[in-house]
Tab-separated table of C-alpha atoms and ligand atoms in Angstrom:
chain	number	residue	atom	x	y	z
N	1	MET	CA	-19.992	-9.354	2.785
N	2	ALA	CA	-21.533	-5.919	2.677
N	3	VAL	CA	-18.965	-3.559	4.117
N	4	ASP	CA	-16.385	-1.723	2.025
N	5	VAL	CA	-13.692	0.391	3.628
N	6	ILE	CA	-12.019	3.577	2.438
N	7	LEU	CA	-8.848	4.571	4.229
N	8	GLY	CA	-5.636	6.557	3.864
N	9	LEU	CA	-2.411	4.713	3.004
N	10	GLN	CA	-0.032	7.534	3.976
N	11	TRP	CA	0.028	10.100	6.807
N	12	GLY	CA	-3.513	11.427	6.297
N	13	ASP	CA	-5.127	13.976	3.993
N	14	GLU	CA	-4.992	11.638	0.995
N	15	GLY	CA	-8.398	12.864	-0.210
N	16	LYS	CA	-10.617	10.426	1.721
N	17	GLY	CA	-13.494	12.931	1.987
N	18	LYS	CA	-13.649	13.458	-1.759
N	19	ILE	CA	-13.595	9.745	-2.573
N	20	VAL	CA	-16.159	8.815	0.107
N	21	ASP	CA	-18.472	11.554	-1.193
N	22	TYR	CA	-18.064	10.254	-4.754
N	23	LEU	CA	-18.628	6.578	-3.931
N	24	ALA	CA	-21.357	7.115	-1.297
N	25	LYS	CA	-24.004	6.979	-4.029
N	26	ASN	CA	-23.454	3.199	-4.181
N	27	TYR	CA	-24.225	2.645	-0.488
N	28	GLN	CA	-27.123	2.976	1.951
N	29	ILE	CA	-24.968	3.692	5.011
N	30	VAL	CA	-21.666	5.563	5.500
N	31	CYS	CA	-19.913	5.274	8.888
N	32	ARG	CA	-16.890	6.777	10.595
N	33	PHE	CA	-15.205	4.100	12.719
N	34	GLN	CA	-12.324	5.880	14.508
N	35	GLY	CA	-10.633	9.212	15.121
N	36	GLY	CA	-12.450	12.402	15.931
N	37	PRO	CA	-12.245	16.097	15.143
N	38	ASN	CA	-8.510	15.758	14.405
N	39	ALA	CA	-9.802	14.750	10.962
N	40	GLY	CA	-10.545	17.335	8.291
N	41	HIS	CA	-12.210	15.827	5.214
N	42	THR	CA	-12.749	18.215	2.306
N	43	LEU	CA	-15.560	17.849	-0.222
N	44	LYS	CA	-15.971	20.063	-3.249
N	45	ILE	CA	-19.362	19.888	-4.883
N	46	GLU	CA	-20.277	22.190	-7.757
N	47	GLY	CA	-17.805	24.863	-6.706
N	48	ASN	CA	-18.702	24.782	-2.995
N	49	LYS	CA	-16.171	23.560	-0.476
N	50	TYR	CA	-17.152	21.790	2.749
N	51	VAL	CA	-14.884	20.478	5.511
N	52	LEU	CA	-16.162	17.698	7.766
N	53	HIS	CA	-14.507	16.696	11.046
N	54	THR	CA	-16.813	14.238	12.808
N	55	ILE	CA	-19.729	13.851	10.401
N	56	PRO	CA	-19.224	11.131	7.766
N	57	SER	CA	-18.635	12.291	4.185
N	58	GLY	CA	-21.781	10.595	2.852
N	59	ILE	CA	-23.934	13.349	4.330
N	60	PHE	CA	-24.367	15.240	1.036
N	61	ARG	CA	-26.001	12.257	-0.672
N	62	ASP	CA	-29.780	12.251	-0.282
N	63	GLY	CA	-31.335	9.433	1.690
N	64	ILE	CA	-28.057	7.937	2.920
N	65	GLU	CA	-27.696	7.177	6.596
N	66	ASN	CA	-24.485	8.493	8.205
N	67	ILE	CA	-23.296	6.880	11.416
N	68	ILE	CA	-20.692	8.113	13.893
N	69	GLY	CA	-19.473	4.737	15.170
N	70	ASN	CA	-18.413	3.618	18.632
N	71	GLY	CA	-14.712	3.889	17.748
N	72	VAL	CA	-15.006	7.637	17.198
N	73	VAL	CA	-14.339	10.254	19.883
N	74	ILE	CA	-16.750	13.191	19.814
N	75	ASP	CA	-16.285	16.760	20.942
N	76	PRO	CA	-19.828	18.117	21.395
N	77	ILE	CA	-18.612	21.672	20.753
N	78	THR	CA	-17.006	20.832	17.395
N	79	LEU	CA	-19.873	18.571	16.364
N	80	ASN	CA	-22.404	21.287	17.188
N	81	LYS	CA	-20.437	23.787	15.076
N	82	GLU	CA	-20.291	21.326	12.215
N	83	ILE	CA	-24.025	20.689	12.404
N	84	ASP	CA	-24.765	24.444	12.413
N	85	LYS	CA	-22.593	24.945	9.310
N	86	LEU	CA	-24.263	22.077	7.517
N	87	LYS	CA	-27.693	23.465	8.352
N	88	GLU	CA	-26.698	26.675	6.516
N	89	THR	CA	-26.372	24.651	3.288
N	90	GLY	CA	-30.083	23.839	3.433
N	91	ILE	CA	-29.619	20.080	3.059
N	92	GLU	CA	-31.806	17.847	5.201
N	93	PHE	CA	-29.626	15.619	7.333
N	94	MET	CA	-30.473	15.560	11.052
N	95	SER	CA	-32.708	12.483	10.700
N	96	ARG	CA	-29.946	10.752	8.690
N	97	LEU	CA	-27.166	11.409	11.203
N	98	LEU	CA	-26.894	8.700	13.855
N	99	VAL	CA	-24.464	8.278	16.693
N	100	SER	CA	-23.323	5.227	18.616
N	101	ASN	CA	-24.168	5.103	22.315
N	102	LYS	CA	-20.680	3.751	22.867
N	103	ALA	CA	-18.734	6.598	21.217
N	104	HIS	CA	-16.569	8.398	23.784
N	105	LEU	CA	-16.870	12.106	24.597
N	106	ILE	CA	-14.030	14.624	24.473
N	107	LEU	CA	-14.237	16.904	27.518
N	108	PRO	CA	-12.798	20.454	27.527
N	109	THR	CA	-10.191	19.185	29.994
N	110	HIS	CA	-9.090	16.486	27.511
N	111	ARG	CA	-8.108	19.305	25.178
N	112	TYR	CA	-6.205	21.082	27.958
N	113	LEU	CA	-4.337	17.863	28.773
N	114	ASP	CA	-3.430	17.482	25.098
N	115	ALA	CA	-2.052	21.034	25.043
N	116	ALA	CA	-0.176	20.636	28.333
N	117	SER	CA	1.343	17.302	27.270
N	118	GLU	CA	2.488	18.736	23.942
N	119	ALA	CA	3.947	21.875	25.568
N	120	SER	CA	5.903	19.739	28.034
N	121	LYS	CA	7.485	17.696	25.217
N	122	GLY	CA	9.250	20.694	23.655
N	123	LYS	CA	11.050	19.676	20.449
N	124	GLN	CA	9.840	16.083	20.836
N	125	LYS	CA	6.189	17.114	20.535
N	126	ILE	CA	3.930	14.966	18.339
N	127	GLY	CA	2.441	17.961	16.567
N	128	SER	CA	-1.037	16.947	17.752
N	129	THR	CA	-4.044	18.799	16.391
N	130	LEU	CA	-4.745	19.656	20.075
N	131	LYS	CA	-8.306	18.375	19.796
N	132	GLY	CA	-7.952	16.190	22.895
N	133	ILE	CA	-7.709	12.934	20.933
N	134	GLY	CA	-4.850	11.259	22.873
N	135	PRO	CA	-6.207	12.000	26.377
N	136	THR	CA	-9.726	10.852	25.393
N	137	TYR	CA	-8.517	7.500	24.048
N	138	MET	CA	-6.328	7.191	27.169
N	139	ASP	CA	-9.444	7.517	29.327
N	140	LYS	CA	-11.230	5.002	27.098
N	141	THR	CA	-8.544	2.336	27.512
N	142	GLY	CA	-8.004	3.392	31.127
N	143	ARG	CA	-11.726	2.710	31.670
N	144	ASN	CA	-12.497	6.188	32.903
N	145	GLY	CA	-14.218	7.633	29.817
N	146	LEU	CA	-17.666	9.115	29.332
N	147	ARG	CA	-19.770	7.827	26.458
N	148	VAL	CA	-22.719	9.180	24.498
N	149	GLY	CA	-25.059	6.708	26.250
N	150	ASP	CA	-24.049	8.157	29.619
N	151	ILE	CA	-25.601	11.529	28.717
N	152	PHE	CA	-29.048	10.017	29.185
N	153	GLN	CA	-28.317	8.657	32.664
N	154	SER	CA	-29.030	10.527	35.893
N	155	SER	CA	-25.470	9.934	37.102
N	156	PHE	CA	-24.016	11.845	34.140
N	157	ASN	CA	-23.238	15.136	35.875
N	158	ALA	CA	-21.529	13.392	38.777
N	159	LYS	CA	-19.471	11.239	36.394
N	160	TYR	CA	-18.523	14.337	34.424
N	161	LYS	CA	-17.365	16.201	37.528
N	162	SER	CA	-15.359	13.268	38.786
N	163	LEU	CA	-13.498	12.915	35.466
N	164	ARG	CA	-13.004	16.671	35.125
N	165	ASP	CA	-11.527	16.853	38.648
N	166	LYS	CA	-9.184	13.981	37.844
N	167	HIS	CA	-8.028	15.930	34.799
N	168	LEU	CA	-7.536	19.130	36.796
N	169	ALA	CA	-5.353	17.222	39.256
N	170	LEU	CA	-3.343	15.806	36.346
N	171	LEU	CA	-2.961	19.237	34.785
N	172	ARG	CA	-1.214	20.402	37.952
N	173	GLN	CA	1.627	17.984	37.106
N	174	TYR	CA	2.409	20.029	33.992
N	175	PRO	CA	3.748	23.566	33.610
N	176	PRO	CA	0.643	25.800	33.688
N	177	ILE	CA	-1.322	26.536	30.512
N	178	GLU	CA	-4.138	29.040	30.071
N	179	PHE	CA	-7.768	27.996	29.817
N	180	ASP	CA	-11.279	29.199	30.575
N	181	LEU	CA	-12.918	26.102	32.009
N	182	GLU	CA	-16.091	27.789	33.246
N	183	GLY	CA	-16.932	29.300	29.853
N	184	GLU	CA	-16.078	26.160	27.905
N	185	GLU	CA	-17.903	23.896	30.312
N	186	GLU	CA	-21.073	25.910	29.867
N	187	LYS	CA	-20.728	25.723	26.089
N	188	TRP	CA	-20.008	21.983	26.289
N	189	PHE	CA	-23.188	21.268	28.210
N	190	THR	CA	-25.233	23.439	25.828
N	191	CYS	CA	-23.804	21.524	22.856
N	192	LEU	CA	-24.684	18.185	24.472
N	193	GLU	CA	-28.286	19.163	23.806
N	194	THR	CA	-27.538	18.981	20.058
N	195	ILE	CA	-26.136	15.479	20.447
N	196	LYS	CA	-29.328	14.526	22.292
N	197	GLN	CA	-31.280	15.484	19.156
N	198	LEU	CA	-29.407	12.876	17.122
N	199	LYS	CA	-30.622	9.312	17.077
N	200	ALA	CA	-28.373	7.432	19.525
N	201	ILE	CA	-28.082	3.785	18.506
N	202	ASP	CA	-26.489	0.506	19.451
N	203	CYS	CA	-24.273	0.706	16.395
N	204	GLU	CA	-23.318	-2.985	16.442
N	205	TYR	CA	-26.973	-4.164	16.359
N	206	HIS	CA	-27.946	-1.486	13.853
N	207	ILE	CA	-25.193	-2.316	11.371
N	208	ASN	CA	-25.473	-6.086	11.681
N	209	GLN	CA	-29.235	-5.804	11.097
N	210	ALA	CA	-28.547	-3.615	8.044
N	211	ILE	CA	-26.139	-6.273	6.746
N	212	LYS	CA	-28.855	-8.934	7.194
N	213	GLU	CA	-31.243	-6.768	5.204
N	214	GLY	CA	-28.739	-6.665	2.340
N	215	LYS	CA	-27.783	-3.011	2.746
N	216	GLN	CA	-24.429	-1.797	1.427
N	217	ILE	CA	-22.185	-0.085	3.954
N	218	LEU	CA	-19.122	2.121	3.491
N	219	ALA	CA	-16.696	2.617	6.384
N	220	GLU	CA	-14.754	5.900	6.193
N	221	GLY	CA	-11.318	6.012	7.768
N	222	ALA	CA	-9.724	9.080	9.265
N	223	GLN	CA	-5.986	9.934	9.426
N	224	GLY	CA	-3.741	7.499	7.561
N	225	SER	CA	-2.202	4.063	8.088
N	226	MET	CA	1.197	5.566	8.965
N	227	LEU	CA	-0.524	7.334	11.881
N	228	ASP	CA	-1.942	4.037	13.223
N	229	ILE	CA	-1.293	3.570	16.953
N	230	ASP	CA	0.245	0.106	16.402
N	231	PHE	CA	1.809	0.227	12.942
N	232	GLY	CA	2.463	3.924	12.360
N	233	THR	CA	5.651	5.859	13.030
N	234	TYR	CA	5.257	5.558	16.823
N	235	PRO	CA	5.219	7.754	18.892
N	236	TYR	CA	4.440	10.223	16.095
N	237	VAL	CA	1.006	8.768	15.506
N	238	THR	CA	-2.596	9.284	16.514
N	239	SER	CA	-4.267	7.232	19.257
N	240	SER	CA	-6.574	4.928	17.288
N	241	ASN	CA	-6.341	2.032	14.838
N	242	THR	CA	-6.654	3.769	11.503
N	243	ILE	CA	-6.218	0.533	9.524
N	244	THR	CA	-8.785	-2.042	8.346
N	245	SER	CA	-8.791	-3.844	11.694
N	246	GLY	CA	-10.167	-0.652	13.273
N	247	VAL	CA	-13.393	-1.121	11.289
N	248	CYS	CA	-14.372	-4.270	13.217
N	249	SER	CA	-13.792	-2.784	16.665
N	250	GLY	CA	-14.977	0.678	15.646
N	251	LEU	CA	-18.374	-0.452	14.364
N	252	GLY	CA	-18.989	-3.870	15.908
N	253	ILE	CA	-18.801	-6.046	12.803
N	254	ALA	CA	-17.010	-9.309	12.077
N	255	PRO	CA	-13.979	-9.385	9.735
N	256	GLN	CA	-15.766	-11.657	7.242
N	257	GLN	CA	-18.248	-8.844	6.551
N	258	ILE	CA	-15.485	-6.759	4.959
N	259	ARG	CA	-15.389	-6.929	1.166
N	260	ASP	CA	-13.297	-4.265	-0.576
N	261	VAL	CA	-10.601	-2.261	1.134
N	262	ILE	CA	-10.122	0.883	-0.917
N	263	GLY	CA	-6.747	2.439	-0.094
N	264	ILE	CA	-5.986	6.030	-1.045
N	265	THR	CA	-2.596	7.517	-1.813
N	266	LYS	CA	-1.659	10.865	-3.221
N	267	ALA	CA	0.530	10.821	-6.352
N	268	TYR	CA	3.158	12.283	-3.985
N	269	CYS	CA	3.255	12.350	-0.188
N	270	THR	CA	2.512	14.751	2.658
N	271	ARG	CA	2.660	14.774	6.425
N	272	VAL	CA	1.529	17.349	8.968
N	273	GLY	CA	3.004	17.490	12.472
N	274	GLY	CA	6.226	15.881	13.720
N	275	GLY	CA	7.845	12.541	12.967
N	276	PRO	CA	9.872	10.775	10.293
N	277	PHE	CA	9.124	11.220	6.580
N	278	PRO	CA	11.840	9.520	4.477
N	279	THR	CA	10.995	11.141	1.114
N	280	GLU	CA	10.398	14.639	2.493
N	281	LEU	CA	11.730	17.404	0.229
N	282	PHE	CA	13.308	20.588	1.519
N	283	ASP	CA	13.945	22.040	-1.954
N	284	GLU	CA	12.014	23.909	-4.647
N	285	ASP	CA	10.129	20.775	-5.682
N	286	GLY	CA	8.818	20.358	-2.141
N	287	ALA	CA	7.691	23.978	-2.008
N	288	LYS	CA	6.061	23.601	-5.444
N	289	LEU	CA	4.118	20.498	-4.379
N	290	GLY	CA	2.858	22.394	-1.328
N	291	GLU	CA	1.889	25.417	-3.363
N	292	ILE	CA	0.153	23.683	-6.281
N	293	GLY	CA	-1.371	21.032	-4.027
N	294	MET	CA	-2.531	23.755	-1.601
N	295	GLU	CA	-1.144	21.638	1.191
N	296	PHE	CA	-2.474	23.296	4.319
N	297	GLY	CA	-4.203	21.315	7.084
N	298	ALA	CA	-8.006	21.206	6.765
N	299	THR	CA	-8.298	21.153	10.582
N	300	THR	CA	-5.424	23.304	11.828
N	301	GLY	CA	-4.371	25.293	8.730
N	302	ARG	CA	-0.740	24.243	9.308
N	303	PRO	CA	1.443	23.861	6.183
N	304	ARG	CA	1.884	20.208	5.294
N	305	ARG	CA	5.373	18.777	4.734
N	306	CYS	CA	5.700	17.488	1.143
N	307	GLY	CA	7.782	14.885	-0.671
N	308	TRP	CA	7.725	12.236	-3.402
N	309	ILE	CA	5.599	9.119	-3.193
N	310	ASP	CA	7.209	6.425	-1.030
N	311	ILE	CA	6.908	2.871	-2.377
N	312	PRO	CA	8.260	0.849	0.631
N	313	GLN	CA	5.871	2.820	2.846
N	314	LEU	CA	2.939	2.113	0.520
N	315	LYS	CA	3.779	-1.586	0.156
N	316	TYR	CA	3.696	-1.788	3.941
N	317	THR	CA	0.267	-0.156	4.242
N	318	LEU	CA	-1.155	-2.182	1.319
N	319	MET	CA	-0.079	-5.265	3.270
N	320	ILE	CA	-1.405	-4.394	6.729
N	321	ASN	CA	-4.752	-3.232	5.342
N	322	GLY	CA	-5.367	-5.989	2.795
N	323	VAL	CA	-6.088	-3.359	0.159
N	324	THR	CA	-8.108	-4.628	-2.817
N	325	GLN	CA	-8.435	-1.343	-4.766
N	326	ILE	CA	-6.100	1.634	-5.002
N	327	VAL	CA	-7.116	5.247	-5.494
N	328	LEU	CA	-4.423	7.655	-6.699
N	329	THR	CA	-5.337	11.271	-5.882
N	330	LYS	CA	-3.939	14.665	-6.835
N	331	LEU	CA	-2.218	13.448	-10.006
N	332	ASP	CA	-2.968	16.903	-11.482
N	333	VAL	CA	-0.630	18.478	-8.902
N	334	LEU	CA	2.277	16.882	-10.823
N	335	ASP	CA	1.208	18.522	-14.115
N	336	HIS	CA	4.103	20.980	-14.290
N	337	PHE	CA	7.268	19.195	-13.207
N	338	GLU	CA	10.231	18.527	-15.504
N	339	GLU	CA	10.822	15.293	-13.625
N	340	VAL	CA	8.570	13.245	-11.376
N	341	LYS	CA	10.112	10.877	-8.832
N	342	ALA	CA	9.118	7.896	-6.728
N	343	GLY	CA	11.089	6.645	-3.721
N	344	CYS	CA	11.439	3.033	-4.911
N	345	LYS	CA	13.588	1.614	-2.127
N	346	TYR	CA	15.348	2.706	1.047
N	347	SER	CA	19.080	2.679	1.525
N	348	ILE	CA	19.880	2.115	5.206
N	349	ASN	CA	23.573	1.997	6.188
N	350	GLY	CA	24.398	1.312	2.543
N	351	ASN	CA	21.971	-1.623	2.263
N	352	GLU	CA	18.993	-1.362	-0.081
N	353	THR	CA	15.653	-2.603	1.181
N	354	ASP	CA	11.957	-2.182	0.566
N	355	GLN	CA	11.041	-3.002	4.149
N	356	LEU	CA	10.338	-0.410	6.800
N	357	PRO	CA	12.794	-0.605	9.710
N	358	TYR	CA	11.482	-0.955	13.297
N	359	ASP	CA	12.096	2.679	14.098
N	360	LEU	CA	12.117	5.267	11.343
N	361	THR	CA	13.040	8.017	13.781
N	362	THR	CA	16.532	6.798	14.632
N	363	GLN	CA	17.589	5.276	11.288
N	364	GLU	CA	19.297	7.296	8.556
N	365	ILE	CA	17.072	6.400	5.634
N	366	GLU	CA	18.176	7.493	2.178
N	367	PRO	CA	15.447	6.987	-0.435
N	368	VAL	CA	16.565	5.492	-3.751
N	369	TYR	CA	14.600	7.361	-6.412
N	370	CYS	CA	13.178	6.212	-9.734
N	371	VAL	CA	12.990	9.248	-12.011
N	372	TYR	CA	10.406	9.784	-14.767
N	373	ASP	CA	9.903	12.503	-17.381
N	374	GLY	CA	7.234	14.996	-16.365
N	375	TRP	CA	4.292	15.491	-18.763
N	376	ASN	CA	4.224	19.270	-18.436
N	377	LYS	CA	0.616	19.510	-19.573
N	378	ASP	CA	-2.556	20.596	-17.862
N	379	MET	CA	-4.985	17.739	-17.301
N	380	ALA	CA	-6.787	18.898	-14.140
N	381	GLY	CA	-10.417	17.799	-14.027
N	382	THR	CA	-10.077	14.973	-16.590
N	383	ASP	CA	-12.427	12.031	-16.005
N	384	ASP	CA	-11.217	9.893	-18.891
N	385	PHE	CA	-7.978	7.923	-18.596
N	386	ASP	CA	-7.451	7.981	-22.350
N	387	LYS	CA	-7.332	11.778	-22.273
N	388	LEU	CA	-4.364	11.894	-19.868
N	389	PRO	CA	-1.002	12.851	-21.421
N	390	GLN	CA	0.924	9.690	-22.338
N	391	LEU	CA	3.670	10.418	-19.767
N	392	ALA	CA	1.038	10.741	-17.004
N	393	LYS	CA	-0.382	7.351	-18.037
N	394	ASP	CA	3.166	5.966	-17.996
N	395	TYR	CA	3.682	7.292	-14.443
N	396	VAL	CA	0.503	5.521	-13.309
N	397	SER	CA	1.587	2.247	-14.885
N	398	GLU	CA	5.103	2.559	-13.364
N	399	LEU	CA	3.473	2.964	-9.943
N	400	GLU	CA	1.315	-0.101	-10.617
N	401	LYS	CA	4.429	-2.110	-11.416
N	402	LEU	CA	6.218	-0.898	-8.286
N	403	LEU	CA	3.219	-1.609	-6.060
N	404	GLY	CA	2.302	-4.878	-7.744
N	405	MET	CA	-1.378	-3.843	-7.990
N	406	SER	CA	-3.593	-1.975	-10.426
N	407	ILE	CA	-4.841	1.508	-9.715
N	408	LYS	CA	-8.636	1.548	-9.974
N	409	TYR	CA	-9.359	5.262	-9.517
N	410	VAL	CA	-7.332	8.347	-10.467
N	411	SER	CA	-8.386	11.715	-9.057
N	412	THR	CA	-7.513	14.789	-11.102
N	413	GLY	CA	-8.985	17.637	-9.076
N	414	PRO	CA	-10.821	18.466	-5.848
N	415	GLU	CA	-14.300	18.491	-7.469
N	416	ARG	CA	-16.556	15.475	-6.983
N	417	LYS	CA	-16.666	14.849	-10.731
N	418	SER	CA	-12.887	15.000	-11.330
N	419	LEU	CA	-12.357	11.274	-11.036
N	420	ILE	CA	-11.296	8.583	-13.479
N	421	VAL	CA	-12.813	5.156	-12.858
N	422	ARG	CA	-10.829	2.447	-14.603
N	423	GLU	CA	-11.825	-1.067	-15.635
N	424	VAL	CA	-8.987	-2.915	-13.894
K	1	GDP	P1	-8.742	13.868	3.701
K	1	GDP	O1	-8.429	14.264	5.103
K	1	GDP	O2	-8.084	12.586	3.306
K	1	GDP	O3	-10.206	13.862	3.391
K	1	GDP	O4	-8.074	14.985	2.766
K	1	GDP	P2	-8.110	16.588	3.012
K	1	GDP	O5	-9.447	17.069	2.689
K	1	GDP	O6	-7.549	16.925	4.343
K	1	GDP	O7	-7.021	17.039	1.959
K	1	GDP	C1	-7.128	16.750	0.606
K	1	GDP	C2	-7.132	18.078	-0.155
K	1	GDP	O8	-6.909	17.824	-1.521
K	1	GDP	C3	-8.470	18.807	-0.096
K	1	GDP	O9	-8.239	20.177	-0.167
K	1	GDP	C4	-9.188	18.320	-1.346
K	1	GDP	O10	-10.161	19.250	-1.826
K	1	GDP	C5	-8.031	18.216	-2.309
K	1	GDP	N1	-8.144	17.181	-3.334
K	1	GDP	C6	-8.673	15.933	-3.260
K	1	GDP	N2	-8.465	15.248	-4.410
K	1	GDP	C7	-7.781	16.084	-5.226
K	1	GDP	C8	-7.222	15.947	-6.540
K	1	GDP	O11	-7.297	14.917	-7.191
K	1	GDP	N3	-6.557	17.031	-7.044
K	1	GDP	C9	-6.423	18.204	-6.349
K	1	GDP	N4	-5.768	19.190	-6.915
K	1	GDP	N5	-6.924	18.350	-5.110
K	1	GDP	C10	-7.577	17.307	-4.556
K	2	IMO	P1	-7.411	13.352	8.211
K	2	IMO	O1	-8.544	12.424	8.590
K	2	IMO	C1	-3.249	14.468	8.811
K	2	IMO	C2	-1.643	14.006	12.853
K	2	IMO	C3	-1.297	15.267	13.621
K	2	IMO	C4	-0.179	14.736	14.486
K	2	IMO	C5	-0.614	13.328	14.824
K	2	IMO	C6	-1.337	13.189	16.153
K	2	IMO	O2	-7.854	14.693	7.816
K	2	IMO	O3	-6.504	12.687	7.226
K	2	IMO	P2	-3.702	13.917	17.116
K	2	IMO	O4	-4.439	15.218	17.056
K	2	IMO	O5	-4.433	12.768	16.501
K	2	IMO	O6	-3.219	13.609	18.482
K	2	IMO	O7	-2.376	14.159	16.233
K	2	IMO	O8	-1.497	12.946	13.782
K	2	IMO	N1	-3.040	13.957	12.355
K	2	IMO	C7	-3.371	14.103	11.068
K	2	IMO	N2	-2.607	14.395	9.987
K	2	IMO	N3	-4.571	14.246	8.665
K	2	IMO	C8	-5.349	13.932	9.730
K	2	IMO	O9	-6.637	13.567	9.605
K	2	IMO	C9	-4.760	13.891	11.007
K	2	IMO	N4	-5.214	13.651	12.265
K	2	IMO	C10	-4.157	13.687	13.062
K	2	IMO	O10	-0.880	16.277	12.750
K	2	IMO	O11	1.007	14.655	13.747
K	3	MG	MG1	-7.622	15.874	6.154
């Protein structure tokens, strides 16, 4: 067992980037196993902020290999931009950034299809990041997709044109949207040259060999478990398996290689885009969480919807992921509240339950709140549990009781060093 997993237990943006960056020092390889540039993972290192979309968050640690796995979908234009930005930092990374031959490519027309599909849905729209994620995974499962390995084959241009033309025909089924295909296509092909400079690997052989050699591997999830294509709040989800099972298919490893599953939750809850969110707040507290937590999307800049932490939702995602360690992030955001709440149960048609119903969109779910005294003290940046205000410690232990599991890490600020590691 050599593979640990870090993933989000809510609707994304739990602070995965920060935690992967912190823990990466204990590993030789960090891999992304699903999602694509819909992800925005923020790292803050010595005052500098970096946002990664496709590149794994272990890239700032010297000597660590970072792999974009086969389960990821890659937009050459976004990846090229990300690489250029990273080059400006002066770190050496190109030789440490590897990409699976089997990762699928996002074409410009995938993005147009995403936009056209969303526009046609009106009020029912998913709130997609419009990065072309859904249409690219549709082509993958529909067996029409283009993969990184195809770039090196002589038939690539013909395959590209055939898929693009299919997309253009599909686009005619939708109300028209504006795009500049010629310009974007040219850029896309130029950016493919950057991908060609990366080491393209058979990820499954590479990782299994690394496991044999005793290397330690960290798999970095994107999005959150409630956005999982099978177990999330369908249809308001993304198009990949964001949960632990996605690691096996997204990297080519067997389940028995997975050791720890490190699940991240904020000390409250956010969601960006459409779809149900039982503990969402529409009052001053919600606005305050958004403001103090600086809850704006790292990819799209959209304001995130905010609410209290949701225990039935978390129990569900602890279960489907087989979480062995919990990370609680953004506890400092709750520093100045008179009262702090946790949605402990759901009341549905007058019946209390801690199980998620089949469809959260059509049920009237009333959260039943547990209410705690706020600590009203600044503790941002603390890395010592003993130095937390007593009421903050009490909140953490109440959450542990509700979840039935200890909380191993507590994050108290965006900086790499603002993390409490507990002996639990
Ligand atoms: P990810 O997608 O899960 O990697 O999370 P994002 O980067 O999209 O969003 C998390 C945001 O919270 C980023 O702006 C982080 O810098 C910030 N952040 C992470 N951990 C903490 C924390 O403990 N406290 C505070 N205040 N901010 C944090
Ligand atoms: P990270 O990795 C938060 C949401 C979108 C939308 C839905 C589908 O930074 O946590 P998509 O573009 O995948 O078709 O959008 O999923 N979404 C995210 N929300 N964090 C993310 O990634 C997200 N990636 C997608 O807002 O509701
Ligand atoms: Mg994010």
